[in-house]
PDB file of C-alpha atoms in Angstrom:
ATOM      1  CA  MET A   1       0.008   0.016  -0.022  1.00  0.00           C
ATOM      2  CA  THR A   2       1.362   3.263  -1.108  1.00  0.00           C
ATOM      3  CA  THR A   3       1.831   6.428   1.141  1.00  0.00           C
ATOM      4  CA  ASP A   4      -0.722   8.197  -0.876  1.00  0.00           C
ATOM      5  CA  THR A   5      -3.264   5.399  -0.436  1.00  0.00           C
ATOM      6  CA  VAL A   6      -2.808   5.365   3.365  1.00  0.00           C
ATOM      7  CA  ARG A   7      -3.305   9.129   3.633  1.00  0.00           C
ATOM      8  CA  ARG A   8      -6.444   8.921   1.457  1.00  0.00           C
ATOM      9  CA  ASN A   9      -7.806   6.109   3.644  1.00  0.00           C
ATOM     10  CA  THR A  10      -7.467   8.295   6.738  1.00  0.00           C
ATOM     11  CA  THR A  11      -9.303  11.211   5.182  1.00  0.00           C
ATOM     12  CA  MET A  12     -12.294   9.256   3.816  1.00  0.00           C
ATOM     13  CA  CYS A  13     -15.411   8.545   5.854  1.00  0.00           C
ATOM     14  CA  GLU A  14     -15.041   5.466   7.991  1.00  0.00           C
ATOM     15  CA  ALA A  15     -18.516   4.151   7.191  1.00  0.00           C
ATOM     16  CA  CYS A  16     -18.796   4.567   3.383  1.00  0.00           C
ATOM     17  CA  GLY A  17     -15.124   4.969   2.570  1.00  0.00           C
ATOM     18  CA  ILE A  18     -16.377   7.117  -0.408  1.00  0.00           C
ATOM     19  CA  LYS A  19     -16.680  10.703   0.683  1.00  0.00           C
ATOM     20  CA  PRO A  20     -14.141  12.662   2.656  1.00  0.00           C
ATOM     21  CA  LYS A  21     -14.665  13.245   6.369  1.00  0.00           C
ATOM     22  CA  TYR A  22     -16.571  16.149   7.427  1.00  0.00           C
ATOM     23  CA  ILE A  23     -14.533  19.145   8.799  1.00  0.00           C
ATOM     24  CA  ASP A  24     -16.689  21.608  10.534  1.00  0.00           C
ATOM     25  CA  PRO A  25     -15.943  25.451  10.702  1.00  0.00           C
ATOM     26  CA  ASN A  26     -14.116  25.139  13.925  1.00  0.00           C
ATOM     27  CA  GLY A  27     -11.650  22.885  12.136  1.00  0.00           C
ATOM     28  CA  THR A  28     -12.712  19.733  14.121  1.00  0.00           C
ATOM     29  CA  HIS A  29     -12.296  16.627  12.007  1.00  0.00           C
ATOM     30  CA  HIS A  30     -15.202  14.076  12.248  1.00  0.00           C
ATOM     31  CA  SER A  31     -15.190  10.390  11.534  1.00  0.00           C
ATOM     32  CA  TYR A  32     -17.827  10.438   8.970  1.00  0.00           C
ATOM     33  CA  CYS A  33     -18.952  12.330   5.909  1.00  0.00           C
ATOM     34  CA  GLY A  34     -22.318  13.393   7.145  1.00  0.00           C
ATOM     35  CA  ARG A  35     -25.281  12.297   9.406  1.00  0.00           C
ATOM     36  CA  SER A  36     -26.503   9.171   7.476  1.00  0.00           C
ATOM     37  CA  CYS A  37     -23.147   7.491   7.874  1.00  0.00           C
ATOM     38  CA  ALA A  38     -22.759   8.696  11.513  1.00  0.00           C
ATOM     39  CA  ARG A  39     -25.966   6.948  12.520  1.00  0.00           C
ATOM     40  CA  THR A  40     -24.397   3.598  11.419  1.00  0.00           C
ATOM     41  CA  GLY A  41     -21.732   3.759  14.089  1.00  0.00           C
ATOM     42  CA  VAL A  42     -19.466   1.770  11.866  1.00  0.00           C
ATOM     43  CA  GLY A  43     -15.828   2.226  11.837  1.00  0.00           C
ATOM     44  CA  LYS A  44     -15.302   3.178  15.712  1.00  0.00           C
ATOM     45  CA  ALA A  45     -15.274  -0.051  17.481  1.00  0.00           C
ATOM     46  CA  THR A  46     -11.426  -0.116  17.698  1.00  0.00           C
ATOM     47  CA  PHE A  47     -11.020   1.067  21.328  1.00  0.00           C
ATOM     48  CA  GLU A  48      -9.418  -1.361  23.641  1.00  0.00           C
ATOM     49  CA  CYS A  49     -11.045  -3.113  26.687  1.00  0.00           C
ATOM     50  CA  LEU A  50     -10.595  -1.141  29.861  1.00  0.00           C
ATOM     51  CA  LEU A  51      -9.616  -4.007  31.906  1.00  0.00           C
ATOM     52  CA  ARG A  52      -5.906  -3.715  32.723  1.00  0.00           C
ATOM     53  CA  GLY A  53      -3.830  -6.206  30.839  1.00  0.00           C
ATOM     54  CA  CYS A  54      -6.554  -6.962  28.125  1.00  0.00           C
ATOM     55  CA  SER A  55      -5.641  -5.655  24.679  1.00  0.00           C
ATOM     56  CA  ASN A  56      -8.920  -6.864  22.847  1.00  0.00           C
ATOM     57  CA  SER A  57     -10.863  -4.436  20.784  1.00  0.00           C
ATOM     58  CA  GLY A  58     -14.457  -3.757  21.415  1.00  0.00           C
ATOM     59  CA  THR A  59     -16.162  -1.559  24.347  1.00  0.00           C
ATOM     60  CA  ALA A  60     -19.794  -2.709  24.076  1.00  0.00           C
ATOM     61  CA  PHE A  61     -20.008  -3.653  27.798  1.00  0.00           C
ATOM     62  CA  ASN A  62     -19.417  -0.187  29.452  1.00  0.00           C
ATOM     63  CA  GLY A  63     -15.965  -0.028  27.950  1.00  0.00           C
ATOM     64  CA  PHE A  64     -15.026  -3.603  28.363  1.00  0.00           C
ATOM     65  CA  CYS A  65     -14.834  -6.311  25.618  1.00  0.00           C
ATOM     66  CA  SER A  66     -17.011  -8.939  27.280  1.00  0.00           C
ATOM     67  CA  VAL A  67     -19.424  -9.518  30.169  1.00  0.00           C
ATOM     68  CA  ASP A  68     -16.676 -11.408  32.188  1.00  0.00           C
ATOM     69  CA  HIS A  69     -14.253  -8.332  31.941  1.00  0.00           C
ATOM     70  CA  ALA A  70     -16.991  -5.905  32.761  1.00  0.00           C
ATOM     71  CA  LYS A  71     -17.824  -7.823  36.050  1.00  0.00           C
ATOM     72  CA  ARG A  72     -14.046  -8.133  36.821  1.00  0.00           C
ATOM     73  CA  GLY A  73     -13.719  -4.330  36.195  1.00  0.00           C
ATOM     74  CA  ASN A  74     -16.827  -3.684  38.549  1.00  0.00           C
ATOM     75  CA  ALA A  75     -18.810  -2.449  35.470  1.00  0.00           C
ATOM     76  CA  VAL A  76     -22.405  -3.054  34.758  1.00  0.00           C
ATOM     77  CA  SER A  77     -22.836  -5.566  31.799  1.00  0.00           C
ATOM     78  CA  PRO A  78     -25.629  -3.721  29.690  1.00  0.00           C
ATOM     79  CA  PRO A  79     -24.054  -1.287  27.159  1.00  0.00           C
ATOM     80  CA  SER A  80     -24.568   2.389  27.567  1.00  0.00           C
ATOM     81  CA  ALA A  81     -23.861   5.424  25.688  1.00  0.00           C
ATOM     82  CA  SER A  82     -20.810   6.591  27.660  1.00  0.00           C
ATOM     83  CA  SER A  83     -18.672   5.811  30.587  1.00  0.00           C
ATOM     84  CA  GLY A  84     -20.239   8.788  32.544  1.00  0.00           C
ATOM     85  CA  PRO A  85     -22.922   8.612  35.202  1.00  0.00           C
ATOM     86  CA  LYS A  86     -25.996   6.260  34.382  1.00  0.00           C
ATOM     87  CA  MET A  87     -29.105   7.745  32.877  1.00  0.00           C
ATOM     88  CA  ARG A  88     -32.053   6.926  35.074  1.00  0.00           C
ATOM     89  CA  LEU A  89     -33.834  10.061  34.536  1.00  0.00           C
ATOM     90  CA  GLN A  90     -36.514  12.066  36.479  1.00  0.00           C
ATOM     91  CA  THR A  91     -38.661  14.931  35.067  1.00  0.00           C
ATOM     92  CA  HIS A  92     -39.719  17.824  37.047  1.00  0.00           C
ATOM     93  CA  ASN A  93     -41.911  20.808  36.577  1.00  0.00           C
ATOM     94  CA  HIS A  94     -40.441  23.927  38.081  1.00  0.00           C
ATOM     95  CA  ASN A  95     -43.807  25.478  38.703  1.00  0.00           C
ATOM     96  CA  GLY A  96     -44.700  22.723  41.161  1.00  0.00           C
ATOM     97  CA  ALA A  97     -47.621  21.486  38.970  1.00  0.00           C
ATOM     98  CA  GLY A  98     -48.046  18.031  37.531  1.00  0.00           C
ATOM     99  CA  HIS A  99     -47.125  14.512  38.618  1.00  0.00           C
ATOM    100  CA  MET A 100     -43.702  13.845  40.139  1.00  0.00           C
ATOM    101  CA  LYS A 101     -42.112  10.484  39.313  1.00  0.00           C
ATOM    102  CA  PRO A 102     -40.537   8.544  42.329  1.00  0.00           C
ATOM    103  CA  LYS A 103     -37.363  10.183  43.439  1.00  0.00           C
ATOM    104  CA  ALA A 104     -34.216   8.687  41.681  1.00  0.00           C
ATOM    105  CA  PRO A 105     -31.021   7.887  43.729  1.00  0.00           C
ATOM    106  CA  SER A 106     -28.672  10.756  44.109  1.00  0.00           C
ATOM    107  CA  ASP A 107     -25.834   9.107  42.181  1.00  0.00           C
ATOM    108  CA  VAL A 108     -27.444   9.513  38.733  1.00  0.00           C
ATOM    109  CA  VAL A 109     -27.910  12.240  36.157  1.00  0.00           C
ATOM    110  CA  HIS A 110     -31.223  14.116  36.107  1.00  0.00           C
ATOM    111  CA  LEU A 111     -32.937  16.096  33.352  1.00  0.00           C
ATOM    112  CA  PHE A 112     -35.735  18.565  34.413  1.00  0.00           C
ATOM    113  CA  GLU A 113     -38.042  19.992  31.975  1.00  0.00           C
ATOM    114  CA  ILE A 114     -38.570  23.719  32.586  1.00  0.00           C
ATOM    115  CA  PRO A 115     -41.730  25.293  31.586  1.00  0.00           C
ATOM    116  CA  SER A 116     -41.647  28.280  29.303  1.00  0.00           C
ATOM    117  CA  SER A 117     -43.347  30.484  32.014  1.00  0.00           C
ATOM    118  CA  ALA A 118     -40.239  29.955  34.309  1.00  0.00           C
ATOM    119  CA  THR A 119     -37.869  32.858  34.881  1.00  0.00           C
ATOM    120  CA  VAL A 120     -35.007  30.541  34.345  1.00  0.00           C
ATOM    121  CA  TRP A 121     -36.125  29.916  30.855  1.00  0.00           C
ATOM    122  CA  ARG A 122     -35.214  33.541  29.698  1.00  0.00           C
ATOM    123  CA  GLU A 123     -32.127  33.839  32.017  1.00  0.00           C
ATOM    124  CA  SER A 124     -30.380  30.635  31.460  1.00  0.00           C
ATOM    125  CA  SER A 125     -30.651  29.711  27.920  1.00  0.00           C
ATOM    126  CA  GLY A 126     -28.895  32.726  26.405  1.00  0.00           C
ATOM    127  CA  LEU A 127     -30.342  32.086  23.091  1.00  0.00           C
ATOM    128  CA  SER A 128     -33.387  34.208  23.704  1.00  0.00           C
ATOM    129  CA  GLN A 129     -31.093  37.068  22.847  1.00  0.00           C
ATOM    130  CA  GLU A 130     -30.856  35.927  19.249  1.00  0.00           C
ATOM    131  CA  GLY A 131     -33.687  37.443  17.227  1.00  0.00           C
ATOM    132  CA  SER A 132     -34.157  34.696  14.615  1.00  0.00           C
ATOM    133  CA  VAL A 133     -34.100  31.988  17.108  1.00  0.00           C
ATOM    134  CA  LEU A 134     -37.201  30.507  19.082  1.00  0.00           C
ATOM    135  CA  VAL A 135     -36.395  28.451  22.027  1.00  0.00           C
ATOM    136  CA  GLU A 136     -38.970  25.563  22.108  1.00  0.00           C
ATOM    137  CA  LYS A 137     -37.846  23.436  25.136  1.00  0.00           C
ATOM    138  CA  LEU A 138     -35.417  23.806  27.995  1.00  0.00           C
ATOM    139  CA  TYR A 139     -34.010  20.874  30.097  1.00  0.00           C
ATOM    140  CA  GLU A 140     -31.915  21.663  33.152  1.00  0.00           C
ATOM    141  CA  ILE A 141     -29.264  19.031  33.935  1.00  0.00           C
ATOM    142  CA  SER A 142     -28.435  17.959  37.397  1.00  0.00           C
ATOM    143  CA  TYR A 143     -25.329  15.882  38.233  1.00  0.00           C
ATOM    144  CA  PRO A 144     -24.581  13.581  41.174  1.00  0.00           C
ATOM    145  CA  ALA A 145     -22.288  14.988  43.776  1.00  0.00           C
ATOM    146  CA  SER A 146     -19.236  13.469  42.368  1.00  0.00           C
ATOM    147  CA  ILE A 147     -19.293  15.464  39.252  1.00  0.00           C
ATOM    148  CA  SER A 148     -20.368  18.688  41.291  1.00  0.00           C
ATOM    149  CA  ASP A 149     -17.551  18.179  43.794  1.00  0.00           C
ATOM    150  CA  ALA A 150     -14.852  17.784  40.898  1.00  0.00           C
ATOM    151  CA  ARG A 151     -16.044  20.975  39.356  1.00  0.00           C
ATOM    152  CA  ASP A 152     -15.966  22.907  42.790  1.00  0.00           C
ATOM    153  CA  LYS A 153     -12.532  21.580  43.389  1.00  0.00           C
ATOM    154  CA  TYR A 154     -11.304  22.674  40.080  1.00  0.00           C
ATOM    155  CA  LEU A 155     -12.715  26.161  40.812  1.00  0.00           C
ATOM    156  CA  ARG A 156     -10.895  26.210  43.995  1.00  0.00           C
ATOM    157  CA  GLY A 157      -7.703  25.379  42.543  1.00  0.00           C
ATOM    158  CA  SER A 158      -8.045  27.929  39.891  1.00  0.00           C
ATOM    159  CA  GLN A 159      -8.994  30.677  42.528  1.00  0.00           C
ATOM    160  CA  ALA A 160      -5.875  29.728  44.518  1.00  0.00           C
ATOM    161  CA  THR A 161      -3.608  31.134  41.776  1.00  0.00           C
ATOM    162  CA  GLY A 162      -5.773  34.274  41.014  1.00  0.00           C
ATOM    163  CA  GLN A 163      -9.415  35.276  40.592  1.00  0.00           C
ATOM    164  CA  ALA A 164     -11.596  32.843  38.553  1.00  0.00           C
ATOM    165  CA  HIS A 165     -15.107  33.176  37.343  1.00  0.00           C
ATOM    166  CA  ILE A 166     -17.749  31.034  35.796  1.00  0.00           C
ATOM    167  CA  LEU A 167     -18.442  31.877  31.958  1.00  0.00           C
ATOM    168  CA  ARG A 168     -21.619  30.752  30.209  1.00  0.00           C
ATOM    169  CA  THR A 169     -20.707  29.119  26.903  1.00  0.00           C
ATOM    170  CA  PHE A 170     -22.502  26.989  24.249  1.00  0.00           C
ATOM    171  CA  HIS A 171     -21.641  23.743  22.813  1.00  0.00           C
ATOM    172  CA  ALA A 172     -23.204  22.053  19.833  1.00  0.00           C
ATOM    173  CA  ALA A 173     -22.330  18.985  17.871  1.00  0.00           C
ATOM    174  CA  GLN A 174     -24.026  16.293  15.775  1.00  0.00           C
ATOM    175  CA  CYS A 175     -27.300  15.087  17.552  1.00  0.00           C
ATOM    176  CA  ILE A 176     -28.179  11.757  16.147  1.00  0.00           C
ATOM    177  CA  CYS A 177     -31.302  11.164  18.170  1.00  0.00           C
ATOM    178  CA  ASP A 178     -34.628  13.087  17.956  1.00  0.00           C
ATOM    179  CA  MET A 179     -33.960  14.900  21.350  1.00  0.00           C
ATOM    180  CA  GLY A 180     -36.938  16.571  22.895  1.00  0.00           C
ATOM    181  CA  THR A 181     -39.598  14.767  20.915  1.00  0.00           C
ATOM    182  CA  LYS A 182     -40.197  12.143  23.708  1.00  0.00           C
ATOM    183  CA  GLY A 183     -39.373  13.939  26.855  1.00  0.00           C
ATOM    184  CA  PRO A 184     -36.148  14.449  28.679  1.00  0.00           C
ATOM    185  CA  ILE A 185     -34.407  11.257  27.481  1.00  0.00           C
ATOM    186  CA  LEU A 186     -30.884  10.752  26.525  1.00  0.00           C
ATOM    187  CA  CYS A 187     -30.258   8.152  23.649  1.00  0.00           C
ATOM    188  CA  LYS A 188     -27.681   5.579  23.824  1.00  0.00           C
ATOM    189  CA  TRP A 189     -26.302   6.056  20.257  1.00  0.00           C
ATOM    190  CA  THR A 190     -22.432   6.216  20.664  1.00  0.00           C
ATOM    191  CA  SER A 191     -22.395   8.558  17.690  1.00  0.00           C
ATOM    192  CA  CYS A 192     -24.612  11.316  19.203  1.00  0.00           C
ATOM    193  CA  GLY A 193     -22.435  14.127  20.116  1.00  0.00           C
ATOM    194  CA  ILE A 194     -25.173  15.636  22.426  1.00  0.00           C
ATOM    195  CA  CYS A 195     -26.255  12.732  24.713  1.00  0.00           C
ATOM    196  CA  ASN A 196     -22.730  11.580  25.227  1.00  0.00           C
ATOM    197  CA  VAL A 197     -21.515  14.924  26.396  1.00  0.00           C
ATOM    198  CA  VAL A 198     -24.514  15.274  28.711  1.00  0.00           C
ATOM    199  CA  SER A 199     -24.518  11.924  30.252  1.00  0.00           C
ATOM    200  CA  SER A 200     -20.820  11.994  30.819  1.00  0.00           C
ATOM    201  CA  ALA A 201     -20.439  15.614  31.852  1.00  0.00           C
ATOM    202  CA  PHE A 202     -17.693  16.112  29.045  1.00  0.00           C
ATOM    203  CA  ARG A 203     -15.807  13.143  30.132  1.00  0.00           C
ATOM    204  CA  GLY A 204     -16.481  11.683  26.604  1.00  0.00           C
ATOM    205  CA  VAL A 205     -17.874  13.075  23.362  1.00  0.00           C
ATOM    206  CA  ALA A 206     -19.312  11.092  20.488  1.00  0.00           C
ATOM    207  CA  PHE A 207     -17.944   7.453  20.396  1.00  0.00           C
ATOM    208  CA  GLY A 208     -16.385   7.851  23.938  1.00  0.00           C
ATOM    209  CA  VAL A 209     -13.442   9.904  22.579  1.00  0.00           C
ATOM    210  CA  PRO A 210     -12.260  11.990  25.521  1.00  0.00           C
ATOM    211  CA  TYR A 211     -11.846  15.361  23.458  1.00  0.00           C
ATOM    212  CA  ASN A 212     -12.265  17.081  20.201  1.00  0.00           C
ATOM    213  CA  ILE A 213      -9.589  17.992  17.842  1.00  0.00           C
ATOM    214  CA  GLY A 214      -9.720  21.576  16.377  1.00  0.00           C
ATOM    215  CA  ARG A 215      -7.531  24.485  15.647  1.00  0.00           C
ATOM    216  CA  GLN A 216      -6.506  24.817  19.188  1.00  0.00           C
ATOM    217  CA  GLY A 217      -5.475  21.197  19.230  1.00  0.00           C
ATOM    218  CA  LYS A 218      -7.058  18.550  21.699  1.00  0.00           C
ATOM    219  CA  GLY A 219      -9.724  19.779  24.008  1.00  0.00           C
ATOM    220  CA  LEU A 220     -13.275  20.524  24.855  1.00  0.00           C
ATOM    221  CA  TYR A 221     -14.664  23.265  22.626  1.00  0.00           C
ATOM    222  CA  SER A 222     -17.373  25.694  23.308  1.00  0.00           C
ATOM    223  CA  SER A 223     -18.442  29.340  22.229  1.00  0.00           C
ATOM    224  CA  ARG A 224     -19.454  32.307  24.171  1.00  0.00           C
ATOM    225  CA  ASN A 225     -21.816  33.298  21.399  1.00  0.00           C
ATOM    226  CA  PRO A 226     -24.584  30.809  20.907  1.00  0.00           C
ATOM    227  CA  ALA A 227     -24.855  31.923  17.281  1.00  0.00           C
ATOM    228  CA  SER A 228     -21.319  30.598  16.724  1.00  0.00           C
ATOM    229  CA  ALA A 229     -22.128  27.322  18.349  1.00  0.00           C
ATOM    230  CA  ASP A 230     -25.180  26.991  16.063  1.00  0.00           C
ATOM    231  CA  ARG A 231     -22.804  26.636  12.927  1.00  0.00           C
ATOM    232  CA  LEU A 232     -21.932  23.296  14.419  1.00  0.00           C
ATOM    233  CA  ALA A 233     -25.385  22.011  15.397  1.00  0.00           C
ATOM    234  CA  THR A 234     -26.640  19.141  13.323  1.00  0.00           C
ATOM    235  CA  SER A 235     -29.997  17.432  13.891  1.00  0.00           C
ATOM    236  CA  CYS A 236     -31.440  14.229  12.594  1.00  0.00           C
ATOM    237  CA  LEU A 237     -34.278  14.513  10.094  1.00  0.00           C
ATOM    238  CA  SER A 238     -36.857  13.064  12.451  1.00  0.00           C
ATOM    239  CA  SER A 239     -36.445  16.133  14.956  1.00  0.00           C
ATOM    240  CA  PRO A 240     -38.006  19.383  14.418  1.00  0.00           C
ATOM    241  CA  TYR A 241     -35.335  21.027  16.690  1.00  0.00           C
ATOM    242  CA  ARG A 242     -31.790  22.059  16.709  1.00  0.00           C
ATOM    243  CA  VAL A 243     -29.960  21.176  19.829  1.00  0.00           C
ATOM    244  CA  MET A 244     -27.069  22.897  21.832  1.00  0.00           C
ATOM    245  CA  ILE A 245     -25.883  22.694  25.238  1.00  0.00           C
ATOM    246  CA  ALA A 246     -25.523  25.642  27.556  1.00  0.00           C
ATOM    247  CA  CYS A 247     -22.368  25.229  29.822  1.00  0.00           C
ATOM    248  CA  ASP A 248     -20.632  26.803  32.771  1.00  0.00           C
ATOM    249  CA  VAL A 249     -16.823  27.148  32.121  1.00  0.00           C
ATOM    250  CA  VAL A 250     -14.369  27.823  35.006  1.00  0.00           C
ATOM    251  CA  LEU A 251     -12.223  30.531  33.514  1.00  0.00           C
ATOM    252  CA  PRO A 252      -9.093  31.409  35.499  1.00  0.00           C
ATOM    253  CA  GLN A 253      -7.553  34.864  35.697  1.00  0.00           C
ATOM    254  CA  ASN A 254      -4.203  33.848  34.284  1.00  0.00           C
ATOM    255  CA  LEU A 255      -4.866  31.811  31.112  1.00  0.00           C
ATOM    256  CA  ASP A 256      -2.468  28.983  30.315  1.00  0.00           C
ATOM    257  CA  LYS A 257      -2.753  27.395  26.940  1.00  0.00           C
ATOM    258  CA  SER A 258      -1.949  24.063  28.574  1.00  0.00           C
ATOM    259  CA  THR A 259      -5.424  24.219  30.406  1.00  0.00           C
ATOM    260  CA  THR A 260      -7.545  27.043  28.932  1.00  0.00           C
ATOM    261  CA  VAL A 261      -7.441  28.836  25.656  1.00  0.00           C
ATOM    262  CA  VAL A 262      -9.679  31.738  24.621  1.00  0.00           C
ATOM    263  CA  ALA A 263      -9.362  32.510  20.822  1.00  0.00           C
ATOM    264  CA  GLY A 264     -11.932  35.101  19.942  1.00  0.00           C
ATOM    265  CA  ASP A 265     -15.377  33.737  20.516  1.00  0.00           C
ATOM    266  CA  ARG A 266     -14.090  30.196  21.036  1.00  0.00           C
ATOM    267  CA  VAL A 267     -13.239  28.778  24.554  1.00  0.00           C
ATOM    268  CA  VAL A 268     -11.228  25.550  24.735  1.00  0.00           C
ATOM    269  CA  VAL A 269     -10.423  23.595  27.964  1.00  0.00           C
ATOM    270  CA  ARG A 270      -8.282  20.587  28.305  1.00  0.00           C
ATOM    271  CA  VAL A 271      -9.996  18.895  31.395  1.00  0.00           C
ATOM    272  CA  PRO A 272     -13.875  18.107  31.782  1.00  0.00           C
ATOM    273  CA  ASP A 273     -13.747  19.335  35.388  1.00  0.00           C
ATOM    274  CA  ALA A 274     -13.259  22.981  33.801  1.00  0.00           C
ATOM    275  CA  ILE A 275     -16.551  22.640  31.876  1.00  0.00           C
ATOM    276  CA  THR A 276     -20.048  21.643  32.906  1.00  0.00           C
ATOM    277  CA  PRO A 277     -23.312  21.229  30.908  1.00  0.00           C
ATOM    278  CA  ARG A 278     -26.167  23.169  32.526  1.00  0.00           C
ATOM    279  CA  PHE A 279     -28.931  23.113  30.198  1.00  0.00           C
ATOM    280  CA  VAL A 280     -30.109  21.332  26.826  1.00  0.00           C
ATOM    281  CA  VAL A 281     -31.613  23.882  24.613  1.00  0.00           C
ATOM    282  CA  MET A 282     -33.921  22.820  21.820  1.00  0.00           C
ATOM    283  CA  TYR A 283     -34.734  25.542  19.368  1.00  0.00           C
ATOM    284  CA  THR A 284     -35.796  26.391  15.814  1.00  0.00           C
ATOM    285  CA  LYS A 285     -34.560  29.067  13.593  1.00  0.00           C
ATOM    286  CA  GLN A 286     -37.025  31.591  11.912  1.00  0.00           C
ATOM    287  CA  THR A 287     -36.723  32.032   8.248  1.00  0.00           C
TER     288      THR A 287
END
């Protein structure tokens, strides 16, 4: 196989092998040419088993190659979308009306659907400032204490070296599922760039990869301006909504490109403790 052939293979879609991989406006290289190939999930099952000493490929059992290795690694055997907190979800109405489902354990991710009459709808989504955008639904994300504690610890560490503050940013990606059409439910598609980020709190993006690769190198990318993030939003044809995630980023006073990069509107952090998903925003654009 020639060098040109190898180079061509690495730039072509990992599913169809015919079209080149999609490169978004941020410079991030995706594994597929478009949404149809991404939904197949073909071509990304090459990660090794998480069990120490095992080099087998395949991570269908929560990052392990088999049920036996999942048990030995203290993992639950059924496959899930990411290695983050499990997704037993509870819906909640902020105005106190409606039926409350039984309270879920405190070690899981919660999605709360916020009614449009709530003040938090206007204050939190940020998209309401965009005249051409209509926010249709808003889900608040609540994480278990382990995620919140890790974020707080990172914030305290940043404040120890200078004043740090929380910055609202927006992250958008390819949403493979029909988010918002069946209630506050996260899908289990490994190729869904929205649900994997939400369920893992940025500890894994699509396909469980720990970071994106863009113009600022490896990191977790978001934008201060939701309009910039919208350019990266891609939804499946069965959903009427575009989807993005409103995030909180810990921004230290003294920026170090090894941990945080601010390049114009773009904010890039290198560790997941520095960025926390807060709201899933479903919206439509007015024509």
